Amino acid sequence: MAEELIIAPRSKITSFLRPMDSSKLKAMEEMNKSPTHLTSSLLAVAFLTSFGSSMLYGYNLAVVNSPAEYIKDFYNRTSVSRNGTGLDGEVLTLMYSLTVSVFAIGGLLGSLMVGMLVTRFGRKGTVVNSTVLVFIAGSLMGFSRICGSPEMVILGRFVTGIHSGISLGAVPMYLGEIAPKNLRGFLGLVPSIFICAGVFSAQVLGLHELLGKEEHWPLFLSLVVIPTFIQLMLLPWFPESPRYLLIEKHNVHATITALKWYRSKCNIQLEIEEMQEEQRSLSSMETVSVWQLLLDPCVRWQLLSVVVLNIGMQLSGIDAIWFYTNDIFKNAGIPGPEIQYTTVGTGAIEIIAGLIGCFTIEKLGRRPLMIGGFLAMGLCCAGITLSLVLQVRVHFPFMRYVSVGCVVGIIAGFCIGPAGVPFLITAELFKQSHRPAAYTVGGSLNWMSNFTVGFVFPFLQMSAGSYCYLVFCSVCLGVAVYVFFVIPETKNKTFVEISQMFASKEAVNLPPAKRHPLIQQDQPTS
C-alpha cells in the first residue's frame, strides 16, 4: 500500500494544473453551489482526534479541582516524612498553584513544537505520535503516591501539558484541512465540545461517590490513558490531511485516496483545483518559520487577530473558573456538601452550550459566536463582582445564586464560541505555508496566558477580592470590540478567498513589490 502512494511524477502533477475550458468551469461552478455532505469518515476522525486529545485538555483543566485538599495533604505528609516538619500555608498554596499551572508550562512547550512536528510528521502523524506522552504522564501521576513523590505529580502534569499543547494545535489544523468549506466550522468546533466533555467527566468522576475519595486521587489523575489508548488503536487507519499530502508532499495519488475516503460520492475535482490554486500561489515559498511570520507584512492583520483571540481566550477568566470552581462557589456562600453537585451542573451546561455553538456556526457564522460569547462573559464577570460585593456589604443572601448564575453564564458564553472558534480561525486565516507557524504563535500565547491566570489568580483573589473579576471583564469586552471591527466573516469561504480578503486590506499600505501574490495577480497590467 505504501508503495502505491508514491510521489507522482511532474507530468502527473502538471496534468492537474492544465486550464479547463469554459463549459467545464461553468459546470464546476454549478457543482460548487451544492454543499458537501457530512460523511461517516469525517465524523469518525473528528470524534477520534477530539476524544483522545482535546478531551484530555478539558479533563486536565478540571481534574485537580476536586482532589485539591487530598493533594495538598499528600504534599504536607511527604514533607513531614522527609524533613520532619510540614509546609506552612503559603508554601502549600505555592506548591498547589505550581501543580495547577505547570500544566500550562508543558502546554507552552508543546505549542512551540507543533509547527515543526506537523511539518515533519503530518497532521495525523503528529496526533498519533504524541500519544506516548500521555502514557508517560499517566504512569507518573498514577504511581506518585506509592513512590511518595510529589515531584511525580508535578512532572506528570507537565508532560500531559506538553501533549495538550501539541494536540490543541495539531487537531484543529487536521480537522480544518480535511473538512469541506461548508463543514469546516462544524468540524472545527467538535474539539471544543470534547474539551467541555473532558471538564464534565472530571467533575462527575470527582464526586465523592465515585473517585472523589482520598485513596482514589492518583487513579483519578491517571485515567487520561484510556481515551488515548482508544485513539491510538483506531486513528492510524484513517488518511492524512489531503492538503498536507498535495501542497507540502506533492503526493497526488495519496491526496486522491484521502479525498475519496472523506468525500464518498462527491466529485473531488473541485477541491483538488482549489488546493492547486493555493499551491500555485505558494510555488516559490517554503513553509515559513515563526520569525518569518512575525516579519511578514502581508499577514500582519491575521497575525494580530490570532494574538488577540488567543490571549483574550485565556485572560477572559475561564481558566480561573475551571481551576478554582469549588473555591469560587465556597466564597459565594454555597454550602460545602452542595458545591460538588453545583460544579457538575455547570459541566453539563458547558456541553449543551458547546453543542449549540457547533450546530449554529455554519448558519450564524464565526463572528456572532465570538462577539456574543465574549460579551456574555464580560457582563457575567461584572455580575460576579457586583453579586459578591452586595452579598458581603448589604447581606443579600439570594446574591449567592446570582453569582452562581454568572459563573454558569461565563462558562456557557465561553463554550458557545470563544472555546473553539479561535483555533478554527487560526486555520482559516492562513494559507498552508504560514499555518504551522501561526499555530505556534497562537498556541504559545494561549498557554502563557493560561499559566499566568492559573498561577496568579489565587493571589489576585486574595489581594483584590471580588474586584479581581473586573480584570477579566475588561479583557472580554475588548476582544469583542476587536472582533467586531477587524475580523471578517470566514464562513463558507476557501482558504484562498480568506487570504485575499486580508491581502486586499494589506495591499493598500504596501508597495507593489511586497504585495501578496494573489493581490499581484489581480492587478491590471499596463
Coordinates of C-alpha atoms in Angstrom, one line a residue:
M1 CA 0.0 0.0 0.0
A2 CA 2.8 2.4 0.9
E3 CA 4.4 1.7 -2.5
E4 CA 1.2 2.8 -4.3
L5 CA 1.2 6.2 -2.6
I6 CA 4.5 7.4 -4.0
I7 CA 5.0 11.0 -5.1
A8 CA 3.6 11.5 -8.5
P9 CA 5.9 12.5 -11.4
R10 CA 5.9 16.1 -12.6
S11 CA 3.9 15.2 -15.7
K12 CA 1.1 13.8 -13.4
I13 CA 1.1 17.0 -11.3
T14 CA 1.1 19.3 -14.3
S15 CA -1.8 17.4 -15.8
F16 CA -3.9 18.6 -12.9
L17 CA -2.9 22.2 -13.5
R18 CA -4.0 22.5 -17.1
P19 CA -6.7 25.1 -17.6
M20 CA -10.2 23.9 -18.2
D21 CA -12.5 25.1 -20.9
S22 CA -15.3 27.5 -20.1
S23 CA -18.1 24.9 -20.2
K24 CA -16.2 22.7 -17.6
L25 CA -15.6 25.7 -15.4
K26 CA -19.2 26.7 -15.6
A27 CA -20.2 23.1 -14.6
M28 CA -17.8 23.2 -11.7
E29 CA -19.3 26.5 -10.5
E30 CA -22.7 25.0 -10.5
M31 CA -21.4 22.0 -8.6
N32 CA -19.8 24.3 -6.1
K33 CA -23.2 25.7 -5.1
S34 CA -24.2 22.3 -3.7
P35 CA -22.7 21.7 -0.3
T36 CA -20.6 18.7 0.5
H37 CA -22.4 16.4 3.0
L38 CA -21.0 15.1 6.2
T39 CA -19.6 11.6 5.8
S40 CA -19.1 8.9 8.5
S41 CA -15.4 9.0 7.9
L42 CA -15.2 12.8 8.6
L43 CA -17.3 12.4 11.7
A44 CA -15.3 9.4 12.9
V45 CA -12.0 11.3 12.5
A46 CA -13.4 14.4 14.3
F47 CA -14.6 12.2 17.2
L48 CA -11.4 10.1 17.5
T49 CA -9.0 13.0 17.4
S50 CA -11.0 15.0 19.8
F51 CA -11.8 12.1 22.2
G52 CA -8.1 11.2 22.6
S53 CA -6.7 14.7 22.6
S54 CA -9.0 17.6 23.1
M55 CA -11.0 15.8 25.8
L56 CA -7.8 15.3 27.8
Y57 CA -7.2 19.0 27.8
G58 CA -10.5 19.7 29.4
Y59 CA -10.1 16.8 31.8
N60 CA -6.7 18.1 33.0
L61 CA -8.1 21.6 33.4
A62 CA -10.7 20.4 36.0
V63 CA -9.2 17.2 37.4
V64 CA -7.1 19.0 40.1
N65 CA -10.2 20.8 41.4
S66 CA -11.9 18.1 43.3
P67 CA -8.9 16.3 45.0
A68 CA -7.2 19.6 45.8
E69 CA -7.3 19.1 49.6
Y70 CA -6.1 15.5 49.2
I71 CA -3.1 16.6 47.0
K72 CA -2.2 19.3 49.5
D73 CA -2.4 16.8 52.3
F74 CA -0.1 14.4 50.4
Y75 CA 2.4 17.2 49.8
N76 CA 2.3 18.1 53.5
R77 CA 2.7 14.5 54.7
T78 CA 5.5 13.9 52.3
S79 CA 7.3 16.9 53.7
V80 CA 6.8 15.6 57.2
S81 CA 8.3 12.2 56.3
R82 CA 11.3 13.8 54.5
N83 CA 12.1 16.8 56.7
G84 CA 10.3 16.1 59.9
T85 CA 8.2 19.3 59.5
G86 CA 5.1 20.2 57.5
L87 CA 4.7 23.0 55.0
D88 CA 3.2 26.4 56.0
G89 CA 0.1 27.8 54.3
E90 CA 1.9 30.0 51.8
V91 CA 4.3 27.3 50.6
L92 CA 1.5 24.8 50.3
T93 CA -0.5 27.2 48.3
L94 CA 2.5 27.9 46.1
M95 CA 3.1 24.1 45.5
Y96 CA -0.5 23.5 44.6
S97 CA -0.5 26.6 42.3
L98 CA 2.6 25.1 40.7
T99 CA 0.8 21.8 40.3
V100 CA -2.1 23.5 38.6
S101 CA -0.1 25.9 36.4
V102 CA 2.8 23.6 35.4
F103 CA 0.2 22.0 33.0
A104 CA 0.3 25.3 31.1
I105 CA 4.1 25.4 31.1
G106 CA 4.1 22.0 29.4
G107 CA 1.4 23.3 27.0
L108 CA 3.6 26.2 26.1
L109 CA 6.5 23.9 25.3
G110 CA 4.2 21.6 23.2
S111 CA 2.8 24.6 21.3
L112 CA 6.3 25.7 20.4
M113 CA 7.0 22.2 19.0
V114 CA 3.7 21.9 17.0
G115 CA 4.9 23.7 13.9
M116 CA 7.9 21.6 13.5
L117 CA 6.0 18.4 14.2
V118 CA 3.1 18.9 11.8
T119 CA 5.6 19.7 9.0
R120 CA 7.7 16.7 9.6
F121 CA 5.2 14.0 10.6
G122 CA 2.0 15.4 9.1
R123 CA -1.2 16.5 11.0
K124 CA -2.5 13.0 11.8
G125 CA 1.0 11.6 12.3
T126 CA 1.7 14.3 15.0
V127 CA -1.6 13.4 16.8
V128 CA -0.7 9.7 16.8
N129 CA 2.9 10.0 17.8
S130 CA 2.2 12.4 20.6
T131 CA 0.1 9.8 22.4
V132 CA 3.3 8.3 24.0
L133 CA 3.4 11.4 26.2
V134 CA 0.0 10.6 27.8
F135 CA 1.2 7.1 28.8
I136 CA 4.3 8.6 30.4
A137 CA 2.3 11.2 32.3
G138 CA -0.4 8.7 33.4
S139 CA 2.2 6.4 34.8
L140 CA 4.0 9.2 36.7
M141 CA 0.8 10.5 38.3
G142 CA -0.7 7.1 38.9
F143 CA 2.3 5.8 40.9
S144 CA 3.2 9.1 42.6
R145 CA 1.6 8.2 46.0
I146 CA 3.1 4.7 46.1
C147 CA 6.5 6.3 45.5
G148 CA 5.9 9.1 47.9
S149 CA 6.9 11.7 45.3
P150 CA 5.0 15.0 44.8
E151 CA 7.6 15.6 42.1
M152 CA 6.0 12.8 40.0
V153 CA 2.6 14.6 40.2
I154 CA 4.1 17.8 39.1
L155 CA 6.2 16.2 36.3
G156 CA 3.1 14.2 35.1
R157 CA 1.1 17.4 34.9
F158 CA 3.9 18.9 32.9
V159 CA 4.2 16.0 30.4
T160 CA 0.4 15.9 29.9
G161 CA 0.6 19.6 29.3
I162 CA 3.1 19.1 26.5
H163 CA 0.7 16.6 24.9
S164 CA -2.2 19.1 25.2
G165 CA -0.1 21.9 23.7
I166 CA 0.7 19.7 20.7
S167 CA -2.8 18.4 20.2
L168 CA -4.5 21.8 20.6
G169 CA -2.6 22.9 17.5
A170 CA -2.5 19.7 15.5
V171 CA -6.1 18.6 15.9
P172 CA -7.8 21.8 14.7
M173 CA -5.3 22.0 11.9
Y174 CA -6.0 18.4 10.8
L175 CA -9.8 18.8 11.0
G176 CA -9.7 22.2 9.3
E177 CA -7.8 20.7 6.4
I178 CA -9.8 17.6 5.9
A179 CA -13.2 19.4 6.2
P180 CA -15.0 20.8 3.1
K181 CA -15.5 24.6 3.4
N182 CA -19.2 24.3 4.3
L183 CA -18.5 22.0 7.2
R184 CA -15.2 23.5 8.4
G185 CA -17.0 25.4 11.2
F186 CA -19.0 22.4 12.4
L187 CA -16.0 20.1 12.5
G188 CA -13.7 22.8 13.9
L189 CA -15.9 23.1 17.0
V190 CA -16.1 19.4 17.7
P191 CA -12.9 19.6 19.7
S192 CA -14.4 22.3 21.9
I193 CA -17.3 20.0 22.7
F194 CA -14.9 17.4 23.8
I195 CA -13.0 19.9 25.9
C196 CA -16.3 20.6 27.7
A197 CA -16.9 16.8 27.9
G198 CA -13.5 16.4 29.5
V199 CA -14.2 19.0 32.1
F200 CA -17.6 17.4 32.8
S201 CA -16.0 13.9 33.1
A202 CA -13.6 15.2 35.6
Q203 CA -16.4 16.9 37.6
V204 CA -18.5 13.7 37.6
L205 CA -15.7 11.3 38.4
G206 CA -14.6 13.7 41.1
L207 CA -17.8 13.2 43.1
H208 CA -17.3 11.7 46.5
E209 CA -19.4 8.7 45.5
L210 CA -17.0 7.9 42.6
L211 CA -13.3 8.8 42.6
G212 CA -13.6 11.8 45.0
K213 CA -12.2 9.8 47.9
E214 CA -8.7 10.3 49.2
E215 CA -7.5 6.9 48.2
H216 CA -8.6 7.3 44.6
W217 CA -6.9 10.6 43.6
P218 CA -3.8 9.0 41.8
L219 CA -6.2 6.9 39.7
F220 CA -8.3 9.9 39.1
L221 CA -5.3 11.8 37.7
S222 CA -4.1 8.9 35.5
L223 CA -7.3 8.0 33.8
V224 CA -6.2 10.1 30.8
V225 CA -4.5 7.0 29.3
I226 CA -7.9 5.3 28.5
P227 CA -9.2 7.7 25.8
T228 CA -5.7 8.0 24.3
F229 CA -5.4 4.2 24.0
I230 CA -8.6 4.0 22.1
Q231 CA -7.4 6.8 19.8
L232 CA -4.1 5.0 19.2
M233 CA -5.8 1.8 18.2
L234 CA -8.2 3.4 15.6
L235 CA -6.8 6.7 14.3
P236 CA -3.8 5.3 12.3
W237 CA -6.3 3.6 10.0
F238 CA -7.5 7.0 8.7
P239 CA -5.7 9.0 5.9
E240 CA -3.5 12.1 6.4
S241 CA -4.7 15.6 5.6
P242 CA -5.2 15.8 1.8
R243 CA -3.9 19.4 1.7
Y244 CA -0.7 18.4 3.5
L245 CA -0.3 15.5 1.1
L246 CA -0.7 17.6 -2.0
I247 CA 0.7 21.0 -1.1
E248 CA 3.6 20.0 1.1
K249 CA 4.4 16.4 -0.1
H250 CA 3.2 16.8 -3.7
N251 CA 1.7 13.3 -3.4
V252 CA -1.2 13.4 -5.8
H253 CA -2.1 9.7 -5.5
A254 CA -2.3 9.8 -1.7
T255 CA -4.3 13.1 -2.0
I256 CA -6.9 11.5 -4.2
T257 CA -7.1 8.4 -2.0
A258 CA -7.6 10.6 1.1
L259 CA -10.3 12.8 -0.5
K260 CA -12.2 9.8 -1.8
W261 CA -12.1 8.4 1.8
Y262 CA -13.5 11.6 3.2
R263 CA -15.8 12.6 0.3
S264 CA -17.6 9.4 -0.7
K265 CA -19.9 10.0 -3.7
C266 CA -18.7 13.6 -4.1
N267 CA -16.7 15.0 -7.0
I268 CA -13.3 15.7 -5.6
Q269 CA -12.1 17.6 -8.7
L270 CA -13.3 20.9 -7.2
E271 CA -11.3 20.6 -4.1
I272 CA -8.2 19.5 -6.0
E273 CA -8.5 22.6 -8.1
E274 CA -8.8 24.8 -5.0
M275 CA -5.8 23.2 -3.4
Q276 CA -3.8 23.6 -6.6
E277 CA -4.8 27.3 -6.8
E278 CA -3.2 27.7 -3.3
Q279 CA -0.3 25.5 -4.3
R280 CA 0.4 27.8 -7.4
S281 CA 0.4 30.9 -5.2
L282 CA 2.9 29.2 -2.9
S283 CA 5.1 27.7 -5.7
S284 CA 8.1 29.8 -4.7
M285 CA 7.5 29.8 -1.0
E286 CA 8.5 27.2 1.6
T287 CA 6.9 26.7 5.0
V288 CA 7.7 29.9 6.9
S289 CA 9.3 30.0 10.3
V290 CA 7.8 31.8 13.3
W291 CA 10.4 34.6 12.8
Q292 CA 9.5 34.9 9.1
L293 CA 5.8 35.0 10.0
L294 CA 6.4 37.8 12.5
L295 CA 8.3 39.9 9.9
D296 CA 5.9 39.3 7.0
P297 CA 3.9 42.5 6.4
C298 CA 1.4 40.6 4.2
V299 CA -0.1 38.8 7.2
R300 CA 0.1 41.4 9.9
W301 CA -3.7 41.6 10.5
Q302 CA -4.1 37.9 10.5
L303 CA -1.3 37.6 13.0
L304 CA -2.6 40.3 15.2
S305 CA -6.0 38.7 15.2
V306 CA -4.6 35.4 16.3
V307 CA -2.7 37.2 19.1
V308 CA -5.8 39.0 20.3
L309 CA -8.0 35.9 20.2
N310 CA -5.6 33.5 21.9
I311 CA -4.6 36.0 24.7
G312 CA -8.2 37.0 25.2
M313 CA -9.4 33.5 25.3
Q314 CA -7.3 32.7 28.4
L315 CA -7.4 36.2 30.0
S316 CA -11.2 36.0 29.8
G317 CA -11.1 34.3 33.2
I318 CA -12.4 30.9 32.1
D319 CA -9.4 29.0 33.4
A320 CA -9.8 30.7 36.8
I321 CA -13.4 29.4 36.8
W322 CA -12.3 25.9 35.8
F323 CA -9.3 25.6 38.1
Y324 CA -10.9 27.1 41.2
T325 CA -14.7 26.4 40.7
N326 CA -15.0 24.9 44.2
D327 CA -13.3 27.9 45.8
I328 CA -15.4 30.3 43.9
F329 CA -18.6 28.6 45.0
K330 CA -17.4 28.4 48.5
N331 CA -16.7 32.2 48.6
A332 CA -20.1 32.7 47.1
G333 CA -21.6 31.1 50.2
I334 CA -22.8 27.7 48.7
P335 CA -22.9 25.1 51.4
G336 CA -20.0 22.7 51.3
P337 CA -21.9 19.5 50.6
E338 CA -23.7 21.1 47.7
I339 CA -20.6 22.5 45.9
Q340 CA -19.6 19.3 44.0
Y341 CA -23.1 18.9 42.6
T342 CA -23.3 22.5 41.6
T343 CA -20.0 22.1 39.8
V344 CA -21.2 19.1 37.9
G345 CA -24.3 21.0 36.9
T346 CA -22.1 23.7 35.3
G347 CA -20.3 21.0 33.4
A348 CA -23.5 19.8 31.9
I349 CA -24.3 23.3 30.8
E350 CA -20.8 23.5 29.1
I351 CA -21.6 20.6 26.9
I352 CA -25.1 22.0 26.0
A353 CA -23.5 25.4 25.1
G354 CA -20.8 23.7 23.1
L355 CA -23.4 21.8 21.1
I356 CA -25.3 25.0 20.4
G357 CA -22.2 26.6 19.1
C358 CA -21.3 23.6 17.0
F359 CA -24.7 23.3 15.3
T360 CA -25.2 27.0 14.7
I361 CA -21.8 28.1 13.5
E362 CA -22.5 27.3 9.8
K363 CA -25.7 29.3 10.0
L364 CA -24.7 32.2 12.2
G365 CA -21.0 32.4 11.2
R366 CA -17.8 32.8 13.3
R367 CA -18.2 36.5 14.2
P368 CA -21.6 36.3 16.0
L369 CA -20.4 33.4 18.2
M370 CA -17.2 35.1 19.2
I371 CA -18.7 38.6 19.8
G372 CA -21.7 37.2 21.6
G373 CA -19.6 34.8 23.7
F374 CA -17.1 37.4 24.8
L375 CA -19.8 40.0 25.6
A376 CA -21.7 37.4 27.7
M377 CA -18.5 36.5 29.6
G378 CA -17.7 40.2 30.2
L379 CA -21.1 41.0 31.5
C380 CA -21.1 37.9 33.8
C381 CA -17.7 38.8 35.2
A382 CA -19.0 42.2 36.1
G383 CA -22.1 40.4 37.6
I384 CA -19.9 38.2 39.8
T385 CA -18.2 41.2 41.3
L386 CA -21.5 43.0 41.9
S387 CA -23.2 40.0 43.5
L388 CA -20.2 39.2 45.8
V389 CA -20.0 42.8 46.9
L390 CA -23.7 43.1 47.6
Q391 CA -23.6 39.7 49.4
V392 CA -20.9 40.9 51.8
R393 CA -21.8 44.5 52.3
V394 CA -25.6 44.5 52.1
H395 CA -26.1 41.0 53.2
F396 CA -28.4 39.9 50.4
P397 CA -28.4 36.1 50.8
F398 CA -30.0 35.5 47.4
M399 CA -27.0 37.1 45.7
R400 CA -25.1 33.8 46.2
Y401 CA -27.4 32.3 43.5
V402 CA -26.8 35.3 41.2
S403 CA -23.0 34.7 41.5
V404 CA -23.5 31.0 40.6
G405 CA -25.7 32.1 37.7
C406 CA -22.9 34.4 36.5
V407 CA -20.4 31.6 36.7
V408 CA -22.7 29.5 34.6
G409 CA -23.1 32.4 32.2
I410 CA -19.3 32.7 31.8
I411 CA -18.9 29.0 31.1
A412 CA -21.9 29.0 28.6
G413 CA -20.6 32.1 26.8
F414 CA -17.2 30.6 26.5
C415 CA -18.3 27.3 25.2
I416 CA -20.6 28.7 22.6
G417 CA -17.9 30.5 20.7
P418 CA -14.6 31.5 22.3
A419 CA -13.7 27.9 23.3
G420 CA -13.3 26.7 19.8
V421 CA -13.5 29.4 17.2
P422 CA -10.0 30.9 17.8
F423 CA -8.4 27.5 17.0
L424 CA -10.6 27.3 13.9
I425 CA -9.9 30.9 12.9
T426 CA -6.2 30.3 13.1
A427 CA -6.5 27.6 10.4
E428 CA -8.7 29.7 8.3
L429 CA -6.8 33.0 8.3
F430 CA -3.5 31.5 7.0
K431 CA -2.5 29.6 3.9
Q432 CA -0.6 26.3 4.0
S433 CA 2.9 27.9 4.2
H434 CA 2.0 30.1 7.2
R435 CA -0.4 27.9 9.1
P436 CA 2.1 25.8 11.3
A437 CA 4.0 29.0 12.4
A438 CA 0.6 30.7 13.1
Y439 CA -0.4 27.8 15.4
T440 CA 2.9 28.0 17.1
V441 CA 2.5 31.7 17.8
G442 CA -1.2 31.4 18.8
G443 CA -0.6 28.3 20.9
S444 CA 2.4 29.7 22.8
L445 CA 0.5 32.9 23.7
N446 CA -2.5 30.8 24.7
W447 CA -0.5 28.7 27.1
M448 CA 1.5 31.6 28.5
S449 CA -1.8 33.4 29.3
N450 CA -3.2 30.1 30.7
F451 CA -0.2 29.8 33.0
T452 CA -0.4 33.4 34.1
V453 CA -4.1 33.1 35.1
G454 CA -3.6 29.7 36.8
F455 CA -0.7 30.8 38.8
V456 CA -1.7 34.4 39.6
F457 CA -5.4 34.0 40.2
P458 CA -5.2 32.7 43.8
F459 CA -3.0 35.6 44.8
L460 CA -5.1 38.1 42.8
Q461 CA -8.2 36.9 44.5
M462 CA -6.6 37.3 47.9
S463 CA -5.4 40.8 47.2
A464 CA -8.3 42.2 45.1
G465 CA -11.1 40.1 46.4
S466 CA -14.4 40.3 44.4
Y467 CA -12.9 43.0 42.2
C468 CA -10.5 40.6 40.5
Y469 CA -13.2 39.6 38.0
L470 CA -13.3 43.2 36.6
V471 CA -9.9 42.5 35.0
F472 CA -11.5 39.6 33.1
C473 CA -14.5 41.8 32.3
S474 CA -12.4 44.4 30.5
V475 CA -10.5 41.8 28.5
C476 CA -13.7 40.1 27.3
L477 CA -15.2 43.4 26.2
G478 CA -12.0 44.5 24.5
V479 CA -11.8 41.3 22.5
A480 CA -15.5 41.6 21.4
V481 CA -14.8 45.1 20.1
Y482 CA -11.7 44.0 18.2
V483 CA -13.6 41.1 16.5
F484 CA -16.5 43.4 15.6
F485 CA -14.2 46.0 13.8
V486 CA -11.3 43.9 12.4
I487 CA -12.1 40.2 11.8
P488 CA -14.2 39.5 8.7
E489 CA -16.7 36.6 8.4
T490 CA -15.0 33.5 7.0
K491 CA -18.0 31.2 6.8
N492 CA -18.2 29.0 3.7
K493 CA -15.0 30.6 2.1
T494 CA -11.9 28.8 0.9
F495 CA -8.5 29.4 2.4
V496 CA -7.5 31.3 -0.8
E497 CA -10.6 33.6 -0.6
I498 CA -9.9 34.4 3.1
S499 CA -6.3 35.2 2.3
Q500 CA -7.5 37.5 -0.5
M501 CA -9.8 39.4 1.9
F502 CA -6.9 40.2 4.2
A503 CA -4.4 40.7 1.4
S504 CA -6.7 43.4 -0.1
K505 CA -6.6 45.2 3.2
E506 CA -2.8 44.9 3.4
A507 CA -2.2 45.9 -0.2
V508 CA -3.4 49.4 0.4
N509 CA -0.3 50.2 2.5
L510 CA 2.3 48.1 0.7
P511 CA 4.4 48.9 -2.3
P512 CA 3.7 46.6 -5.3
A513 CA 6.9 44.6 -4.8
K514 CA 5.8 43.4 -1.4
R515 CA 2.2 42.8 -2.1
H516 CA 0.6 39.4 -1.6
P517 CA 1.0 37.0 -4.6
L518 CA -2.8 36.7 -5.0
I519 CA -3.2 40.5 -5.0
Q520 CA -0.4 40.9 -7.5
Q521 CA -2.3 38.5 -9.8
D522 CA -5.4 40.7 -9.6
Q523 CA -3.5 44.0 -10.5
P524 CA -4.3 45.3 -14.0
T525 CA -1.4 45.2 -16.5
S526 CA -0.4 48.3 -18.5

